[in-house]
Amino acid sequence: MALLLAAGMTGAGATVAQAAGTAQAGTAKAGAAQAGDILAQLKAIPGMQVTEKPSTLPGYRWFWLEYRQPVDHRNPRGQWFEQRIMLQHKSADRPMVLYTSGYNTPETMFTSEPTALVDGNQISVEYRYFTPSRPEPTDWKKDTIWQAATDEHRLIGALKTIYQGKWISTGASKGGMTAVYHKRFYPRDVDGSVVYVAPNDVNNNDDRAYDKFFQTVGSDPECRANVKALARRFLERRTEMLKRFKAAADENGWTFEILRTQDRAFENSVMDYEWGFWQYSLQSACASLPKADKATDDQLYETLDNISGLSFYSDQGLAPYIPYYYQAGTQLGWPTPKFKHLRPLLRYEDSYQPRTYVPRDISMRFDNGRAMRDIDGWVRGNANHMLFLYGANDPWGSEPFRLGRGSRDSAVYVAPGMNHSGRLIAKLPGDQQTKAIADVKRWAGVGTGMQTLKSAPMADDPLQLQRPPL
């Protein structure tokens, strides 16, 4: 269960004078707690609420934190909200890994790949506007990459009073993007960044890279052809697919106000099928797919549901991800592959965009790529101590981050045959893996012989199987 927000805190105003008084009192408390238990030290941080939970990982203590953040960091006199953070504490003198999911924070303990490598502490930060880290009332215009990066900057400043060693940021997918954006705005906050499968949609109007990807992905032409043929077959059997979809919706109480009709929801799931297969599956999984020309209607529906997840396109499935689609439609950009193999069977091809997935009462305006051009230019000209990792068979890697002349002590690696995974260092060829591990450990200030991927305790990131389509 999620922690309840403190009564009267969410949405309340705070003046600069009040903040200063709180900071002075907090400094005194922090000084008194400095030599005490970590629980007391955490509680002494101004604006921090702490609950210790039973640990499920040996050698760690687990704390659920709520940190009070301004909705608008340019206006600290205004509205505030509680941001949720999960802390896995090993020792204050170990490195700290800042894991950014880009979505909700997992309500379970897990070990990211960098955390295992450096034998460090880990904080998992919930992205602003994802429930329960959402201010009420909600000013959606403050759901920006700079505001979120400043959340992390402010949190790091608070926790560095305890964790004064090296810091490494990491994340996968939107979490990887989040790590990049934070590094761009606050490059001195962390000593290194390990960025997994982060797309870089710097030119939202040019998505030819995605079309090329689907024409060439993998090494098995028959696999590629069957995945495409299955998507077309779903549309050819639309009536039978919708009959099954309606039965599932009635049974589970799914509604479709955001996408308006079950037919639109069904078609969006079909447009996501090919993408979803390559994002989450390895090429070897092709053997488990039915043959498009021989599959029964039940088999067709089963594979569509297994790969695309039909419940996701209901109001209940989309609601948790509205903050992501809002950002995609205002700053991040989005992929628009061409669906030539599905024409003329498509009825709603134009609906394949973020605006479709956000309720109409939330206004949106795309910045025409201004934010992403800034990020891309910064990475090419200023990236320092940054490791970018992609899976060769992951569609999100079609438009990757690239380093330029101004980048230093950074690298981009592509793991052969891999998908949208957050554990790609372990899948790199031997020489690349050795260098990547050595770089991460050097940035974290730990000895090269202290920990390896084989000896490190590993726990899977529970969000990796919950990334939304599009």
mmCIF file of N, CA, C and O in Angstrom, residues 3 48-49 62-69 82-87 98 105 122-126 133 155 159:
data_model
loop_
_atom_site.group_PDB
_atom_site.id
_atom_site.type_symbol
_atom_site.label_atom_id
_atom_site.label_comp_id
_atom_site.label_asym_id
_atom_site.label_seq_id
_atom_site.Cartn_x
_atom_site.Cartn_y
_atom_site.Cartn_z
ATOM 1 N N LEU A 3 2.031 4.990 0.914
ATOM 2 C CA LEU A 3 1.948 5.784 2.127
ATOM 3 C C LEU A 3 0.897 6.872 1.966
ATOM 4 O O LEU A 3 0.753 7.470 0.904
ATOM 5 N N MET A 48 11.160 16.129 5.434
ATOM 6 C CA MET A 48 11.240 14.693 5.166
ATOM 7 C C MET A 48 10.429 13.905 6.190
ATOM 8 O O MET A 48 10.565 14.105 7.394
ATOM 9 N N GLN A 49 9.561 13.029 5.697
ATOM 10 C CA GLN A 49 8.842 12.083 6.540
ATOM 11 C C GLN A 49 9.379 10.682 6.237
ATOM 12 O O GLN A 49 9.621 10.343 5.083
ATOM 13 N N TRP A 62 15.326 -0.662 4.661
ATOM 14 C CA TRP A 62 14.396 -0.103 3.662
ATOM 15 C C TRP A 62 13.563 0.996 4.293
ATOM 16 O O TRP A 62 12.895 0.776 5.313
ATOM 17 N N PHE A 63 13.605 2.170 3.676
ATOM 18 C CA PHE A 63 12.854 3.320 4.172
ATOM 19 C C PHE A 63 11.964 3.881 3.065
ATOM 20 O O PHE A 63 12.392 4.044 1.928
ATOM 21 N N TRP A 64 10.698 4.149 3.433
ATOM 22 C CA TRP A 64 9.781 4.873 2.556
ATOM 23 C C TRP A 64 9.816 6.331 2.985
ATOM 24 O O TRP A 64 9.509 6.653 4.135
ATOM 25 N N LEU A 65 10.201 7.185 2.060
ATOM 26 C CA LEU A 65 10.345 8.604 2.360
ATOM 27 C C LEU A 65 9.298 9.415 1.616
ATOM 28 O O LEU A 65 8.853 9.047 0.524
ATOM 29 N N GLU A 66 8.912 10.535 2.225
ATOM 30 C CA GLU A 66 8.111 11.551 1.545
ATOM 31 C C GLU A 66 8.824 12.879 1.745
ATOM 32 O O GLU A 66 9.102 13.281 2.889
ATOM 33 N N TYR A 67 9.141 13.530 0.639
ATOM 34 C CA TYR A 67 9.889 14.775 0.711
ATOM 35 C C TYR A 67 9.046 15.903 0.135
ATOM 36 O O TYR A 67 8.518 15.793 -0.964
ATOM 37 N N ARG A 68 8.935 16.980 0.892
ATOM 38 C CA ARG A 68 8.075 18.097 0.507
ATOM 39 C C ARG A 68 8.753 18.944 -0.567
ATOM 40 O O ARG A 68 9.845 19.469 -0.362
ATOM 41 N N GLN A 69 8.081 19.061 -1.736
ATOM 42 C CA GLN A 69 8.635 19.772 -2.882
ATOM 43 C C GLN A 69 7.681 20.871 -3.342
ATOM 44 O O GLN A 69 6.458 20.701 -3.304
ATOM 45 N N GLU A 82 3.966 16.260 -1.815
ATOM 46 C CA GLU A 82 4.842 15.256 -1.216
ATOM 47 C C GLU A 82 5.347 14.300 -2.297
ATOM 48 O O GLU A 82 4.554 13.656 -2.979
ATOM 49 N N GLN A 83 6.660 14.223 -2.445
ATOM 50 C CA GLN A 83 7.266 13.312 -3.416
ATOM 51 C C GLN A 83 7.720 12.044 -2.704
ATOM 52 O O GLN A 83 8.384 12.095 -1.671
ATOM 53 N N ARG A 84 7.383 10.908 -3.294
ATOM 54 C CA ARG A 84 7.671 9.623 -2.670
ATOM 55 C C ARG A 84 9.020 9.084 -3.151
ATOM 56 O O ARG A 84 9.325 9.118 -4.349
ATOM 57 N N ILE A 85 9.816 8.584 -2.209
ATOM 58 C CA ILE A 85 11.138 8.031 -2.499
ATOM 59 C C ILE A 85 11.315 6.742 -1.709
ATOM 60 O O ILE A 85 10.909 6.663 -0.550
ATOM 61 N N MET A 86 11.885 5.725 -2.326
ATOM 62 C CA MET A 86 12.236 4.500 -1.627
ATOM 63 C C MET A 86 13.750 4.454 -1.454
ATOM 64 O O MET A 86 14.491 4.570 -2.437
ATOM 65 N N LEU A 87 14.214 4.311 -0.225
ATOM 66 C CA LEU A 87 15.641 4.274 0.084
ATOM 67 C C LEU A 87 16.048 2.885 0.544
ATOM 68 O O LEU A 87 15.457 2.337 1.484
ATOM 69 N N LEU A 98 21.180 6.898 -7.600
ATOM 70 C CA LEU A 98 19.893 7.565 -7.781
ATOM 71 C C LEU A 98 19.190 6.914 -8.958
ATOM 72 O O LEU A 98 19.583 7.091 -10.114
ATOM 73 N N THR A 105 7.356 5.018 -8.409
ATOM 74 C CA THR A 105 8.473 4.279 -7.840
ATOM 75 C C THR A 105 7.982 2.901 -7.409
ATOM 76 O O THR A 105 6.856 2.761 -6.915
ATOM 77 N N GLN A 122 20.745 2.842 -2.587
ATOM 78 C CA GLN A 122 19.920 3.172 -3.748
ATOM 79 C C GLN A 122 18.671 3.918 -3.309
ATOM 80 O O GLN A 122 18.008 3.514 -2.351
ATOM 81 N N ILE A 123 18.386 5.020 -4.005
ATOM 82 C CA ILE A 123 17.092 5.675 -3.825
ATOM 83 C C ILE A 123 16.328 5.579 -5.139
ATOM 84 O O ILE A 123 16.896 5.759 -6.217
ATOM 85 N N SER A 124 15.058 5.237 -5.048
ATOM 86 C CA SER A 124 14.165 5.175 -6.204
ATOM 87 C C SER A 124 13.184 6.330 -6.088
ATOM 88 O O SER A 124 12.392 6.385 -5.147
ATOM 89 N N VAL A 125 13.237 7.245 -7.031
ATOM 90 C CA VAL A 125 12.494 8.498 -6.939
ATOM 91 C C VAL A 125 11.264 8.452 -7.841
ATOM 92 O O VAL A 125 11.368 8.175 -9.042
ATOM 93 N N GLU A 126 10.123 8.721 -7.258
ATOM 94 C CA GLU A 126 8.888 8.774 -8.036
ATOM 95 C C GLU A 126 8.828 10.096 -8.797
ATOM 96 O O GLU A 126 9.085 11.167 -8.237
ATOM 97 N N SER A 133 2.489 11.050 -5.919
ATOM 98 C CA SER A 133 3.320 12.264 -5.918
ATOM 99 C C SER A 133 2.735 13.325 -6.852
ATOM 100 O O SER A 133 3.422 13.854 -7.732
ATOM 101 N N LEU A 155 16.305 17.164 -3.732
ATOM 102 C CA LEU A 155 16.376 15.954 -2.915
ATOM 103 C C LEU A 155 17.827 15.535 -2.683
ATOM 104 O O LEU A 155 18.211 15.171 -1.563
ATOM 105 N N LEU A 159 19.848 14.904 0.876
ATOM 106 C CA LEU A 159 20.418 13.616 1.277
ATOM 107 C C LEU A 159 21.942 13.625 1.333
ATOM 108 O O LEU A 159 22.545 12.787 2.017
#
